[in-house]
Backbone as a ProteinNet text record, in pm:
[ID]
protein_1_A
[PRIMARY]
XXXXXXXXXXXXXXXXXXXXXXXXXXXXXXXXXXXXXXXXXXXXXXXXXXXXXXXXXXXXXXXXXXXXXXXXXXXXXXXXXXXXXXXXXXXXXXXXXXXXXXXXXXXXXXXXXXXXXXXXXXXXXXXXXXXXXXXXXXXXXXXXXXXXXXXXXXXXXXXXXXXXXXXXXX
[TERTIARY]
-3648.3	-3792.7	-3834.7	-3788.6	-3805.5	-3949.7	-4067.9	-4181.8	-4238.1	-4242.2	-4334.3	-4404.1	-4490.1	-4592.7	-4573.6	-4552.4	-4543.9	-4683.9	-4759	-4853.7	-4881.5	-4925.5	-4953.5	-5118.7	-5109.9	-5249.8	-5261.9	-5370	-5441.3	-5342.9	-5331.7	-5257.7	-5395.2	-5388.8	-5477.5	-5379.5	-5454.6	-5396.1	-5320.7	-5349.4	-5305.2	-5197.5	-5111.4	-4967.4	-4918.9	-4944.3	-4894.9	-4759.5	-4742.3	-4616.3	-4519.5	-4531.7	-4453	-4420.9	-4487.8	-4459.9	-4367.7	-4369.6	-4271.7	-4174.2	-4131.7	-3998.2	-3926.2	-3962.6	-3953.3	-3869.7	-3952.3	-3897.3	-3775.6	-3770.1	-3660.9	-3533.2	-3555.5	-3484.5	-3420.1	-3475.7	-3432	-3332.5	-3357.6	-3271.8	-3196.1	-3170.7	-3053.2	-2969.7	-3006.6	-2913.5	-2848.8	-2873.4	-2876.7	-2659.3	-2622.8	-2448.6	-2427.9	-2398.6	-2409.6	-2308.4	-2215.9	-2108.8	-2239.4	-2320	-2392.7	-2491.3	-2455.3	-2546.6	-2476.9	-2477.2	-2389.8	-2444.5	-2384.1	-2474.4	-2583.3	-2506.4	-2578.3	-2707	-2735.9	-2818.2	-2944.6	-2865	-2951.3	-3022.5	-2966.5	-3019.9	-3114.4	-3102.8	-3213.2	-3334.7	-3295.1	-3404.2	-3474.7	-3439.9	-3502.3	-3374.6	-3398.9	-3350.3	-3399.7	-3492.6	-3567.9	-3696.2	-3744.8	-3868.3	-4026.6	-4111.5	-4208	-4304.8	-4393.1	-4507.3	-4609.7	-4677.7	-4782.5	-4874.2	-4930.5	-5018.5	-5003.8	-4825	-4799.4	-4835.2	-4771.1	-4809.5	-4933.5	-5030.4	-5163.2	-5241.5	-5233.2	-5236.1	-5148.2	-5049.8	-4983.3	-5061.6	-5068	-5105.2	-5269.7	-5339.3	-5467.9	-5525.4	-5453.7	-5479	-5397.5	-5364.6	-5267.8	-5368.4	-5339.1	-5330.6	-5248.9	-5218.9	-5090.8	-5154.6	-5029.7	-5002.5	-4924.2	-4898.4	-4841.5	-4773.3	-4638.8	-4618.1	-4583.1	-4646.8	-4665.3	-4609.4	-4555.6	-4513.2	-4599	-4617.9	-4765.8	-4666.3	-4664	-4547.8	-4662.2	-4676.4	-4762.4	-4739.6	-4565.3	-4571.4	-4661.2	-4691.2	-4749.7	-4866.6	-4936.7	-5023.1	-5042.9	-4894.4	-4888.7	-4836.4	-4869.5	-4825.9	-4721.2	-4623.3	-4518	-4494.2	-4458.3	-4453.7	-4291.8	-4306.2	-4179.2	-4124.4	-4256	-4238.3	-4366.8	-4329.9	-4428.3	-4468.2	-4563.6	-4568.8	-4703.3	-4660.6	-4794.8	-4786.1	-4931.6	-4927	-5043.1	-5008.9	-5092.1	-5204	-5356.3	-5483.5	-5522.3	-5493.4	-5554.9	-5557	-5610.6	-5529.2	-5426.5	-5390.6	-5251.4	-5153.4	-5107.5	-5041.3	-5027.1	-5155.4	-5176.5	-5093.4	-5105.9	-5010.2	-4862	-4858.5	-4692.5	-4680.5	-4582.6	-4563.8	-4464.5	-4500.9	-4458.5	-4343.4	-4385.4	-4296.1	-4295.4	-4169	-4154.7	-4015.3	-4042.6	-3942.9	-3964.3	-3846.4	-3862.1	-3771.5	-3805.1	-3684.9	-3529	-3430.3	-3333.7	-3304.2	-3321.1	-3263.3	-3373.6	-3463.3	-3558.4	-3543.7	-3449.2	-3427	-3347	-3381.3	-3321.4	-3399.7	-3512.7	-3518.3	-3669.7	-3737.1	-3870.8	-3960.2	-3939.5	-4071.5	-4084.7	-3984.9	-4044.4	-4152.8	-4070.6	-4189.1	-4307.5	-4325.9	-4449.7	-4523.4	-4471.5	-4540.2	-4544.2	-4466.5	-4551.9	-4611.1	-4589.4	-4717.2	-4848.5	-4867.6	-4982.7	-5036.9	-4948.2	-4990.4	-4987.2	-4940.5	-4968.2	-5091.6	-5131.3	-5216.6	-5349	-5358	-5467.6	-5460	-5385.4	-5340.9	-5399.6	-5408.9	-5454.8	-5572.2	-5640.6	-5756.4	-5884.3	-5805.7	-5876.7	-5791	-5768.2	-5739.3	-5656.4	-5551.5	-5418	-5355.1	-5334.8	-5223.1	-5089.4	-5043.2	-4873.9	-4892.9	-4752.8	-4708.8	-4586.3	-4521.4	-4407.6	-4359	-4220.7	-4153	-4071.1	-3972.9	-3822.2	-3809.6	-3672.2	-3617.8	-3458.9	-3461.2	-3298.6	-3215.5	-3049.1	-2994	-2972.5	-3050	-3058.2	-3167.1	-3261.3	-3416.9	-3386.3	-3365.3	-3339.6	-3358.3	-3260.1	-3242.6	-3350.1	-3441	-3542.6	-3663	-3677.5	-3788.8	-3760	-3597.2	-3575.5	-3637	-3622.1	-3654.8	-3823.2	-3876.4	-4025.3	-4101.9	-4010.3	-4054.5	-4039.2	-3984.4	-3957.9	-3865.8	-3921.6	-3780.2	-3712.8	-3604.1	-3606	-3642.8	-3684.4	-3744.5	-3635	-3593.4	-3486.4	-3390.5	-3309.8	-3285.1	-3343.1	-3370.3	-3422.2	-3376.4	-3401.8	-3368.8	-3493.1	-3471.3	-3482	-3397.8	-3491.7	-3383.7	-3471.6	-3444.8	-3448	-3323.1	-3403.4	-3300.7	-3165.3	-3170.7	-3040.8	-2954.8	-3011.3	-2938.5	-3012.8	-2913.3	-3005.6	-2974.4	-3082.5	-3123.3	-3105.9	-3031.5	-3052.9	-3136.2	-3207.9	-3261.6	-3293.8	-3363.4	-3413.2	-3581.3	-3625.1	-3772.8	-3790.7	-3890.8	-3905.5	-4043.4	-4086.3	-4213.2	-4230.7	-4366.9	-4372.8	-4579.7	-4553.4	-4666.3	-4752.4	-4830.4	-4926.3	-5013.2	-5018.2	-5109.7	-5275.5	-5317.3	-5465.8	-5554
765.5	766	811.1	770.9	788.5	758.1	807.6	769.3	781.3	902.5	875.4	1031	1017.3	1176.7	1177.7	1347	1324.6	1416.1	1346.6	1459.5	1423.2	1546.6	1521.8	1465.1	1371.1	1317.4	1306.2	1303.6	1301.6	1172.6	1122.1	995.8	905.1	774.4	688.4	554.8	476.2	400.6	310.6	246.9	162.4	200.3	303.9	343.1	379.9	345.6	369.7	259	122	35	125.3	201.5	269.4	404.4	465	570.6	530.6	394.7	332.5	364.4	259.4	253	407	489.9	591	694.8	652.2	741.8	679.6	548.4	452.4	525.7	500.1	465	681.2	796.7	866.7	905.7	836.2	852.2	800.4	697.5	624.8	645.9	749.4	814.4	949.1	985.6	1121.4	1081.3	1179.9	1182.3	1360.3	1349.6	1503.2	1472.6	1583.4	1547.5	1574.2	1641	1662.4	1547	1472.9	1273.5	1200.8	1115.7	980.6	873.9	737.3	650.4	591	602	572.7	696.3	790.7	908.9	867.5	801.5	763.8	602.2	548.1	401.3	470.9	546.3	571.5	680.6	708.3	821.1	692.1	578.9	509.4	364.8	320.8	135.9	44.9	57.3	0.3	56.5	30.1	66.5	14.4	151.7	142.9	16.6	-36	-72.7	23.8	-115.4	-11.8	21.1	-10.3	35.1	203.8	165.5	295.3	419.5	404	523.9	543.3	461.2	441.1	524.6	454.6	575.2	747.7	745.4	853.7	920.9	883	968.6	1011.7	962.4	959.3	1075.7	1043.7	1184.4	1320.7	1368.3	1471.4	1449.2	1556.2	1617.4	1563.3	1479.5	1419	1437.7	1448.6	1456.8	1372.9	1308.3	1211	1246.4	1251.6	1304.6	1165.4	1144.3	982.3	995.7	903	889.6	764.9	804.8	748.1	644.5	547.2	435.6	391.3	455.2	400.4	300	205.3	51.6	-57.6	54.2	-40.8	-34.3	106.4	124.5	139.4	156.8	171.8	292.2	319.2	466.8	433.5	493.7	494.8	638.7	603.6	713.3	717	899.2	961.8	1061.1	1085.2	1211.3	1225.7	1284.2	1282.6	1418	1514.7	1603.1	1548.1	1602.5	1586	1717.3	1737.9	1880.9	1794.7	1832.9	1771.2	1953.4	1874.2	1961.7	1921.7	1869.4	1872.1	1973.1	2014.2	2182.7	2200	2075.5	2112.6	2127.2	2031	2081.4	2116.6	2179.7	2196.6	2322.1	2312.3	2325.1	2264.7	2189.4	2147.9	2069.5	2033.6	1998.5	1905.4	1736.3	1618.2	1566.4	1551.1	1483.9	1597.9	1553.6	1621.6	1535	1448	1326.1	1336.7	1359.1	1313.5	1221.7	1193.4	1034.8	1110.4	1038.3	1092.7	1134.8	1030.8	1065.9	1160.1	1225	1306	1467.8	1454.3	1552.1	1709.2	1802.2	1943.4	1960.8	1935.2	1977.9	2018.9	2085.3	2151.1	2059.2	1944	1861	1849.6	1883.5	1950.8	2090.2	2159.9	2265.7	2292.1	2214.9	2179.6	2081.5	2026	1950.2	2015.4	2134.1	2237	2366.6	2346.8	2506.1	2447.6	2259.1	2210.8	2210.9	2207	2218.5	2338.6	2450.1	2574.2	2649.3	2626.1	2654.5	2595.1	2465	2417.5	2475.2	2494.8	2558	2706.5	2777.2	2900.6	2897	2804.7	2813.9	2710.3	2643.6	2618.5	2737.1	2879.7	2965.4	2950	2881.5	2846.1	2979.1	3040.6	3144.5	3141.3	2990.1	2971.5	2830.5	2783.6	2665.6	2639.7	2562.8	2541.6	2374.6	2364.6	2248.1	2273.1	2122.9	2080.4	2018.6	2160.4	2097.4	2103.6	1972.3	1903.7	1961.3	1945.9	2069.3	2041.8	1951.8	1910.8	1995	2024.6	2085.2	2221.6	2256.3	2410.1	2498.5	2493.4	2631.2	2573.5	2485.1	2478.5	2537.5	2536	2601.8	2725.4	2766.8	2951.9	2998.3	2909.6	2958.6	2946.8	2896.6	2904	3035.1	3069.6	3227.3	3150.4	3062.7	3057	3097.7	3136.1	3189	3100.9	3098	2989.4	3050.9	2971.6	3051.4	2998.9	2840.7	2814.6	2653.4	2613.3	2497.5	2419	2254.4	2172.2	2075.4	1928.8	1802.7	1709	1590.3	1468	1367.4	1363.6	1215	1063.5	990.3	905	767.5	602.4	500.2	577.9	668.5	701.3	794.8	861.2	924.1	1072.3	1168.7	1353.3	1325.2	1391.3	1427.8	1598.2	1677.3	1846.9	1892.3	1956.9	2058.2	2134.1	2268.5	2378.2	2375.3	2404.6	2439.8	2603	2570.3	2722.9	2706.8	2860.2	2875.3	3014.2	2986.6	3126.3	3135.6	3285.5	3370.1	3318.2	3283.9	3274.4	3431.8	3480	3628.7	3586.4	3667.5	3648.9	3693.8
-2427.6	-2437.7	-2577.7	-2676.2	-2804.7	-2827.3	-2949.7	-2990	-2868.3	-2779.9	-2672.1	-2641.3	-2585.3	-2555.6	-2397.8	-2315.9	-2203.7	-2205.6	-2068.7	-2025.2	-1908.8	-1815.9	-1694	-1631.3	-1536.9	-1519.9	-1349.7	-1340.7	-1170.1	-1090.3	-1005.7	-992.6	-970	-1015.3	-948.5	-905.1	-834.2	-741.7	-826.4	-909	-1026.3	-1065	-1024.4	-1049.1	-931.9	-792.6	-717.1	-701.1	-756.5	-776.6	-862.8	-967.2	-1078.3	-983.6	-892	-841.8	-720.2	-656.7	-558.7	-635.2	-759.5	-861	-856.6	-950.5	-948.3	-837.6	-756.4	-625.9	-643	-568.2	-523.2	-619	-745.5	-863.3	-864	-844.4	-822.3	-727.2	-577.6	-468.8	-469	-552.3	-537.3	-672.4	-769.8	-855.3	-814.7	-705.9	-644.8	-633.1	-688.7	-660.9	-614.1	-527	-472.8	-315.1	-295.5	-196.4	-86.2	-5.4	98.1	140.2	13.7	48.4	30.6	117.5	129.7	121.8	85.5	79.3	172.2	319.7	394.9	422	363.7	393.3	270	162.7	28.9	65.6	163.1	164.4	272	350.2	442	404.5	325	255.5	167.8	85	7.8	7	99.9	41.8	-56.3	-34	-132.8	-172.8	-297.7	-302.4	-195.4	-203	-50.9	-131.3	-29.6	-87	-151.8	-238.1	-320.7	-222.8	-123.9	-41.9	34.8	43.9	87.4	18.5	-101.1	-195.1	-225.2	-225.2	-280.3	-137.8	-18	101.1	116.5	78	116.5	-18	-144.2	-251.6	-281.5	-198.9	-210.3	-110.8	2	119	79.8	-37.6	-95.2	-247.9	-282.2	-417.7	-509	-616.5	-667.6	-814.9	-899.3	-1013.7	-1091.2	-1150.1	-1233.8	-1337.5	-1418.7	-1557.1	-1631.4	-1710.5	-1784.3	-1896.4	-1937.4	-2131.9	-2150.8	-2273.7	-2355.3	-2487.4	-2486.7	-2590.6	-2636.3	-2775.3	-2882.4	-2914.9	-2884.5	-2930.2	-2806.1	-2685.4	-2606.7	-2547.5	-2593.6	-2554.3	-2389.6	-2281.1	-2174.3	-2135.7	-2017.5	-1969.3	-1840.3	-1875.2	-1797.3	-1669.4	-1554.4	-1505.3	-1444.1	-1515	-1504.4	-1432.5	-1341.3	-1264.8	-1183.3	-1062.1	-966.7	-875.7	-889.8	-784.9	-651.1	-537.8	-448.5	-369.1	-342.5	-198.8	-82.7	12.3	129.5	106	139.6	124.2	308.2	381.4	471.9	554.8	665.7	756.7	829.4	897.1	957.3	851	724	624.2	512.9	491.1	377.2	303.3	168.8	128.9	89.3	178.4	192.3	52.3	-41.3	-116.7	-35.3	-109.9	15.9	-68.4	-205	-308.6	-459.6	-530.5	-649.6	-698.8	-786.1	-863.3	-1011.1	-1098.7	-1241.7	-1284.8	-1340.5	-1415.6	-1441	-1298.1	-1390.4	-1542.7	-1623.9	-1758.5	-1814.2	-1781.7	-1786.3	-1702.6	-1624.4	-1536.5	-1616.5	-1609.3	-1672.9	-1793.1	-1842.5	-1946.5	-1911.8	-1782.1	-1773.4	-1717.6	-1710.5	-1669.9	-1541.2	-1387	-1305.1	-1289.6	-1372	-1366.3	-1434.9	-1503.7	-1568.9	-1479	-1428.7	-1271.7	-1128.4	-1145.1	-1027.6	-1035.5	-1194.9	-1242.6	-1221.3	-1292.4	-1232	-1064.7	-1035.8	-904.5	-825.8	-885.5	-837	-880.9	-983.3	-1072.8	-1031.3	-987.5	-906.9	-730.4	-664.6	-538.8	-520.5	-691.8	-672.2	-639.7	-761.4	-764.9	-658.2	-538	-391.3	-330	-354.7	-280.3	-131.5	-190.8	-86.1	-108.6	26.2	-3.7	1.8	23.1	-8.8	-8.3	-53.6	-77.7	-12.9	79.6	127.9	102.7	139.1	79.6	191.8	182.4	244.6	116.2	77.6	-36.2	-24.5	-68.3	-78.5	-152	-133.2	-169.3	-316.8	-399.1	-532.7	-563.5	-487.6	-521.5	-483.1	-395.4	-320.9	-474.9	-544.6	-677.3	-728.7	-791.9	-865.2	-822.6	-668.2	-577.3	-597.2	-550	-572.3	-749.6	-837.7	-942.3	-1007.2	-913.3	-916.4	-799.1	-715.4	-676.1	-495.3	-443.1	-313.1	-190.4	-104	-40.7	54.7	101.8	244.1	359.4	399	528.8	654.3	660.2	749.2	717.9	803.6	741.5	774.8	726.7	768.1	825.4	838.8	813.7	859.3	824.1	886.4	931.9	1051.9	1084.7	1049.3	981.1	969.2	919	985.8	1002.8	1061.1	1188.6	1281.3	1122.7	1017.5	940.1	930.9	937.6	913.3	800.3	692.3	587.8	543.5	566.5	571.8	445.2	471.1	350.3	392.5	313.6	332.2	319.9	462.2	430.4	387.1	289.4	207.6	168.6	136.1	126.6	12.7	-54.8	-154	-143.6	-160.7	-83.8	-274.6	-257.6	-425.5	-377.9	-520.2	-560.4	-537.4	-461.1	-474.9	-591.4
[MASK]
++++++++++++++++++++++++++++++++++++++++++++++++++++++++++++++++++++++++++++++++++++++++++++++++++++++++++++++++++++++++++++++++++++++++++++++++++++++++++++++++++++++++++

């Protein structure tokens, strides 16, 4: 991503196809012994429709982290946070994706200080996740604890992670 600016932006629907890619294109770089292929084709076979994301991201809070290519004057998206605002789950943080070749160098957490940082200030008093055992230490290192294990089942495959949660300061 040479010649490029990253910054974070609101999501609008018009990138909900780039936020399909993305996902897709993360889960299926995932190499970790506790996922298998068949656990990675069922977590993401293919990329969702744009409708999906454009629905799932519109009823949530979402954040976008874009690179800005001055040769094209287009914005690329490289990373994704969302929190569900409604009352049964609010709080929950649904998604959190950065571009593999983008991955370790801060731009998750610069995509959930944004979103903690807005979380404070609609006076949420915690934030919880199911995070995968790729995500688990990045959550512990943003101040979360586990609270128990998780999973999903989906396409006849468990998914394990850890649901965890962290108390925000009033």
């Amino acid at each position: 991503m040479n010649n490029t600016n990253l910054s974070i932006i609101a999501f609008s629907s018009e990138f909900a196809e780039s936020v399909s890619q993305l996902v897709h294109d993360c889960v299926q770089s995932i190499e970790h012994p506790r996922y298998n292929t068949e656990q990675l084709n069922a977590w993401s076979s293919a990329p969702r429709s744009k409708k999906h994301w454009q629905q799932r991201l519109q009823r949530s809070q979402s954040w976008l982290l874009v690179a800005d290519s001055p040769a094209t004057e287009a914005q690329k998206v490289v990373g994704i946070i969302n929190v569900e605002t409604h009352f049964h789950s609010r709080g929950y943080i649904d998604s959190l994706y950065v571009l593999p070749s983008l991955q370790r160098q801060g731009l998750a957490a610069k995509l959930f200080h944004t979103l903690e940082s807005w979380a404070q200030a609609q006076n949420y008093t915690s934030l919880s996740v199911d995070a995968s055992y790729l995500s688990k230490g990045f959550f512990i290192k943003q101040g979360f604890k586990q609270i128990q294990p998780s999973y999903q089942m989906t396409k006849n495959q468990v998914i394990n992670g850890f649901y965890m949660k962290k108390e925000l300061a009033d």
